[in-house]
Amino acid sequence: MNTIDVVIPVYNEEHTLERSVLALRDFLGRTMPGRCRITVADNGSTDGTASVALGLASKYQDVILVHLDQKGRGRALRKTWLESSADIVAYMDVDLSTDLNAFPLLVQALEEGYDIAIGSRLLPGARVQRSFKRELLSRAYNLLIRSLFWTSFHDAQCGFKALWRRTAQELVPLVKDQNWFFDTELLLVAAGRKRRIKEVPVTWVEGEHTTVHIRGTVIEDLKGLLRLRFGGRP
């Protein structure tokens, strides 16, 4: 039975963290008893996030806190995934915007032979509630990826992914980005090395509060795509 480390990267989420961790812990306990650990990766929060996480970790043996001094989702996943001892490493957004019922399907895909399994909001069967602006940007961005790199996956940015730890150990050191582009770069490096990627359609509801700055993220993502397109994938 494979062990699983589910990472939740957080930055200033003191009001959301406990509710989300308890909901996730309850779900994993019902669907995958004894297999999962939850790692809260605190990206240098300046509020009470670390205190909340410490309180959870002291109460539940299957919850741990990893603290980083700097922000960056990629930085958090790099540290936690590479230091994990679990067979499978995963991550999801703290607001649990993706319906958790899709998570066992990610694990199942890995156990069936895939290297990486990802949630997709753009596959047939997915159900998505988000603003028109973000929907348009997401579709345009992923179309650009497929046009530049001829990839088969449809949604690089969904914060709902799982992969074998051995795959993470191979690919993550090759990924340069430390922030939001980490997801896309990881998948592009994986595709370039012919790793098998499974997409699972998900139900996804846009959170009311987000720390994502759309303009800055778009610029960062475009720079990353150009770097990989003209500089080459490792």
Short mmCIF file of C-alpha atoms in Angstrom, two decimals:
data_model
loop_
_atom_site.label_atom_id
_atom_site.label_comp_id
_atom_site.label_asym_id
_atom_site.label_seq_id
_atom_site.Cartn_x
_atom_site.Cartn_y
_atom_site.Cartn_z
CA MET A 1 0.00 0.00 0.00
CA ASN A 2 1.62 3.23 -1.18
CA THR A 3 2.01 6.12 1.25
CA ILE A 4 0.98 9.63 0.19
CA ASP A 5 2.19 13.07 1.23
CA VAL A 6 -0.34 15.81 0.41
CA VAL A 7 1.27 19.26 0.48
CA ILE A 8 -0.74 22.45 0.99
CA PRO A 9 1.34 25.56 0.19
CA VAL A 10 0.08 28.56 2.18
CA TYR A 11 0.75 32.25 2.55
CA ASN A 12 -1.24 34.27 5.09
CA GLU A 13 -4.11 31.79 5.34
CA GLU A 14 -4.78 31.83 9.09
CA HIS A 15 -8.55 32.14 8.59
CA THR A 16 -8.80 29.29 6.07
CA LEU A 17 -6.13 26.81 7.05
CA GLU A 18 -7.71 24.94 9.97
CA ARG A 19 -11.05 24.43 8.25
CA SER A 20 -9.37 23.17 5.08
CA VAL A 21 -6.93 20.84 6.82
CA LEU A 22 -9.68 19.29 8.93
CA ALA A 23 -11.89 18.79 5.85
CA LEU A 24 -9.01 17.23 3.93
CA ARG A 25 -7.99 15.06 6.86
CA ASP A 26 -11.56 13.80 7.25
CA PHE A 27 -11.81 12.99 3.54
CA LEU A 28 -8.48 11.16 3.40
CA GLY A 29 -9.33 9.23 6.56
CA ARG A 30 -12.55 7.99 4.97
CA THR A 31 -11.17 7.20 1.52
CA MET A 32 -7.51 6.30 2.14
CA PRO A 33 -7.15 5.36 5.81
CA GLY A 34 -3.61 5.05 7.08
CA ARG A 35 -2.00 6.07 3.80
CA CYS A 36 -1.78 9.87 3.92
CA ARG A 37 0.10 12.66 5.62
CA ILE A 38 -0.72 16.36 5.23
CA THR A 39 2.20 18.77 4.99
CA VAL A 40 1.46 22.47 5.44
CA ALA A 41 4.20 24.41 3.62
CA ASP A 42 4.21 27.92 5.04
CA ASN A 43 5.69 30.36 2.52
CA GLY A 44 6.91 33.00 4.96
CA SER A 45 3.47 34.04 6.21
CA THR A 46 3.31 37.25 8.22
CA ASP A 47 0.01 36.51 9.99
CA GLY A 48 -0.90 33.65 12.33
CA THR A 49 -0.74 30.89 9.74
CA ALA A 50 2.30 29.21 11.30
CA SER A 51 0.65 29.19 14.74
CA VAL A 52 -2.49 27.59 13.34
CA ALA A 53 -0.41 24.96 11.53
CA LEU A 54 1.62 24.24 14.66
CA GLY A 55 -1.58 23.77 16.63
CA LEU A 56 -2.85 21.26 14.08
CA ALA A 57 0.49 19.44 13.97
CA SER A 58 0.56 19.13 17.76
CA LYS A 59 -2.94 17.67 17.78
CA TYR A 60 -2.74 15.32 14.79
CA GLN A 61 0.19 13.01 14.04
CA ASP A 62 -0.61 12.99 10.33
CA VAL A 63 -0.22 16.80 9.99
CA ILE A 64 3.19 18.48 9.87
CA LEU A 65 4.43 22.03 9.28
CA VAL A 66 7.33 22.98 7.03
CA HIS A 67 8.34 26.65 7.18
CA LEU A 68 10.07 28.58 4.40
CA ASP A 69 11.36 32.12 4.78
CA GLN A 70 10.51 33.08 1.19
CA LYS A 71 7.33 33.07 -0.84
CA GLY A 72 6.83 30.89 -3.92
CA ARG A 73 4.67 27.85 -4.55
CA GLY A 74 7.41 26.22 -6.59
CA ARG A 75 9.87 26.79 -3.77
CA ALA A 76 7.49 25.13 -1.30
CA LEU A 77 6.86 22.11 -3.50
CA ARG A 78 10.54 21.70 -4.32
CA LYS A 79 11.47 21.50 -0.63
CA THR A 80 8.60 19.32 0.58
CA TRP A 81 8.52 16.90 -2.33
CA LEU A 82 12.26 16.32 -2.39
CA GLU A 83 12.42 15.85 1.37
CA SER A 84 9.36 13.59 1.59
CA SER A 85 9.70 9.87 2.31
CA ALA A 86 6.25 8.98 0.92
CA ASP A 87 5.80 6.88 -2.21
CA ILE A 88 3.49 9.47 -3.78
CA VAL A 89 3.71 13.25 -3.38
CA ALA A 90 0.83 15.57 -4.20
CA TYR A 91 -0.40 19.08 -3.66
CA MET A 92 -3.62 21.04 -3.67
CA ASP A 93 -4.68 24.63 -3.05
CA VAL A 94 -5.56 25.56 0.51
CA ASP A 95 -9.07 26.72 -0.39
CA LEU A 96 -9.87 23.20 -1.66
CA SER A 97 -11.36 24.75 -4.78
CA THR A 98 -11.06 21.36 -6.50
CA ASP A 99 -13.60 18.77 -5.36
CA LEU A 100 -11.70 16.22 -3.27
CA ASN A 101 -13.60 13.31 -4.81
CA ALA A 102 -11.17 13.50 -7.74
CA PHE A 103 -8.12 12.87 -5.55
CA PRO A 104 -8.44 9.06 -5.36
CA LEU A 105 -8.58 9.08 -9.17
CA LEU A 106 -5.17 10.76 -9.28
CA VAL A 107 -3.72 8.09 -7.00
CA GLN A 108 -5.41 5.35 -9.00
CA ALA A 109 -3.88 6.68 -12.23
CA LEU A 110 -0.39 6.54 -10.71
CA GLU A 111 -0.93 3.02 -9.45
CA GLU A 112 -2.07 2.03 -12.94
CA GLY A 113 1.28 3.09 -14.40
CA TYR A 114 1.24 6.84 -15.02
CA ASP A 115 4.13 8.99 -13.80
CA ILE A 116 2.08 12.13 -13.06
CA ALA A 117 -1.66 12.66 -12.55
CA ILE A 118 -3.26 16.11 -12.75
CA GLY A 119 -6.68 17.63 -12.32
CA SER A 120 -8.09 19.33 -15.39
CA ARG A 121 -10.77 22.01 -15.64
CA LEU A 122 -10.70 21.92 -19.43
CA LEU A 123 -11.50 18.29 -20.18
CA PRO A 124 -15.00 17.09 -21.12
CA GLY A 125 -16.76 16.17 -17.91
CA ALA A 126 -15.16 18.94 -15.83
CA ARG A 127 -17.47 21.34 -14.00
CA VAL A 128 -16.09 24.82 -13.41
CA GLN A 129 -17.40 27.97 -11.78
CA ARG A 130 -15.18 31.01 -12.29
CA SER A 131 -15.22 34.47 -13.81
CA PHE A 132 -15.29 34.90 -17.57
CA LYS A 133 -11.97 36.72 -17.45
CA ARG A 134 -10.14 33.90 -15.69
CA GLU A 135 -11.79 31.28 -17.90
CA LEU A 136 -10.68 33.12 -21.02
CA LEU A 137 -7.12 33.61 -19.75
CA SER A 138 -6.84 29.97 -18.75
CA ARG A 139 -8.01 28.66 -22.10
CA ALA A 140 -5.77 31.07 -24.01
CA TYR A 141 -2.74 30.18 -21.89
CA ASN A 142 -3.18 26.44 -22.26
CA LEU A 143 -3.82 26.79 -25.99
CA LEU A 144 -0.55 28.70 -26.23
CA ILE A 145 1.27 25.89 -24.43
CA ARG A 146 -0.10 23.28 -26.81
CA SER A 147 0.75 25.43 -29.82
CA LEU A 148 4.34 26.04 -28.72
CA PHE A 149 5.20 22.59 -27.43
CA TRP A 150 2.67 20.19 -29.01
CA THR A 151 1.75 18.76 -25.63
CA SER A 152 -1.25 16.51 -25.02
CA PHE A 153 -2.33 17.82 -21.60
CA HIS A 154 -5.01 20.52 -21.47
CA ASP A 155 -4.70 22.27 -18.09
CA ALA A 156 -1.24 23.01 -16.73
CA GLN A 157 -2.31 25.30 -13.90
CA CYS A 158 -4.90 23.41 -11.87
CA GLY A 159 -3.64 23.23 -8.29
CA PHE A 160 -4.36 19.54 -7.94
CA LYS A 161 -1.50 17.21 -8.86
CA ALA A 162 0.15 13.98 -7.77
CA LEU A 163 3.26 12.11 -8.87
CA TRP A 164 5.55 9.36 -7.75
CA ARG A 165 8.30 10.56 -5.43
CA ARG A 166 10.88 8.97 -7.73
CA THR A 167 9.44 11.06 -10.59
CA ALA A 168 9.66 14.20 -8.47
CA GLN A 169 13.27 13.41 -7.59
CA GLU A 170 14.06 13.11 -11.29
CA LEU A 171 12.17 16.14 -12.60
CA VAL A 172 11.99 18.78 -9.87
CA PRO A 173 15.76 19.52 -9.82
CA LEU A 174 15.44 20.37 -13.54
CA VAL A 175 12.71 22.97 -12.94
CA LYS A 176 14.07 26.50 -12.55
CA ASP A 177 10.94 28.44 -11.60
CA GLN A 178 10.19 28.90 -7.89
CA ASN A 179 6.75 30.47 -8.16
CA TRP A 180 3.48 29.99 -10.09
CA PHE A 181 5.10 28.82 -13.34
CA PHE A 182 6.49 25.79 -11.51
CA ASP A 183 3.46 23.67 -12.46
CA THR A 184 3.74 24.39 -16.16
CA GLU A 185 7.49 23.93 -16.27
CA LEU A 186 7.26 20.63 -14.41
CA LEU A 187 4.76 19.27 -16.92
CA LEU A 188 6.72 20.53 -19.92
CA VAL A 189 9.92 18.95 -18.62
CA ALA A 190 8.00 15.72 -17.96
CA ALA A 191 6.50 15.72 -21.45
CA GLY A 192 9.89 16.40 -22.99
CA ARG A 193 11.26 13.35 -21.21
CA LYS A 194 8.32 11.20 -22.35
CA ARG A 195 6.83 10.73 -18.90
CA ARG A 196 3.22 9.53 -18.86
CA ILE A 197 0.74 12.19 -17.71
CA LYS A 198 -2.87 11.39 -16.85
CA GLU A 199 -5.54 14.11 -16.73
CA VAL A 200 -8.65 13.74 -14.60
CA PRO A 201 -11.65 16.05 -15.14
CA VAL A 202 -12.54 17.84 -11.91
CA THR A 203 -15.24 19.95 -10.33
CA TRP A 204 -13.68 23.32 -9.52
CA VAL A 205 -15.16 26.42 -7.89
CA GLU A 206 -13.22 29.67 -7.85
CA GLY A 207 -12.43 30.80 -4.31
CA GLU A 208 -13.74 34.09 -2.99
CA HIS A 209 -10.28 35.17 -1.83
CA THR A 210 -7.10 34.57 -3.78
CA THR A 211 -3.51 35.74 -3.40
CA VAL A 212 -2.88 35.36 -7.13
CA HIS A 213 -2.15 38.64 -8.93
CA ILE A 214 -3.37 37.92 -12.44
CA ARG A 215 -1.31 40.50 -14.35
CA GLY A 216 1.97 39.58 -12.67
CA THR A 217 1.28 35.86 -13.01
CA VAL A 218 0.50 36.20 -16.73
CA ILE A 219 3.76 38.06 -17.34
CA GLU A 220 5.73 35.50 -15.33
CA ASP A 221 4.11 32.61 -17.20
CA LEU A 222 4.80 34.13 -20.62
CA LYS A 223 8.44 34.70 -19.72
CA GLY A 224 8.69 31.11 -18.60
CA LEU A 225 7.17 29.76 -21.81
CA LEU A 226 9.54 31.83 -23.94
CA ARG A 227 12.51 30.66 -21.87
CA LEU A 228 11.63 27.01 -22.44
CA ARG A 229 10.63 27.47 -26.07
CA PHE A 230 13.79 29.25 -27.17
CA GLY A 231 16.21 28.15 -24.47
CA GLY A 232 15.21 24.52 -24.62
CA ARG A 233 13.81 22.08 -22.10
CA PRO A 234 16.34 20.12 -20.01
#
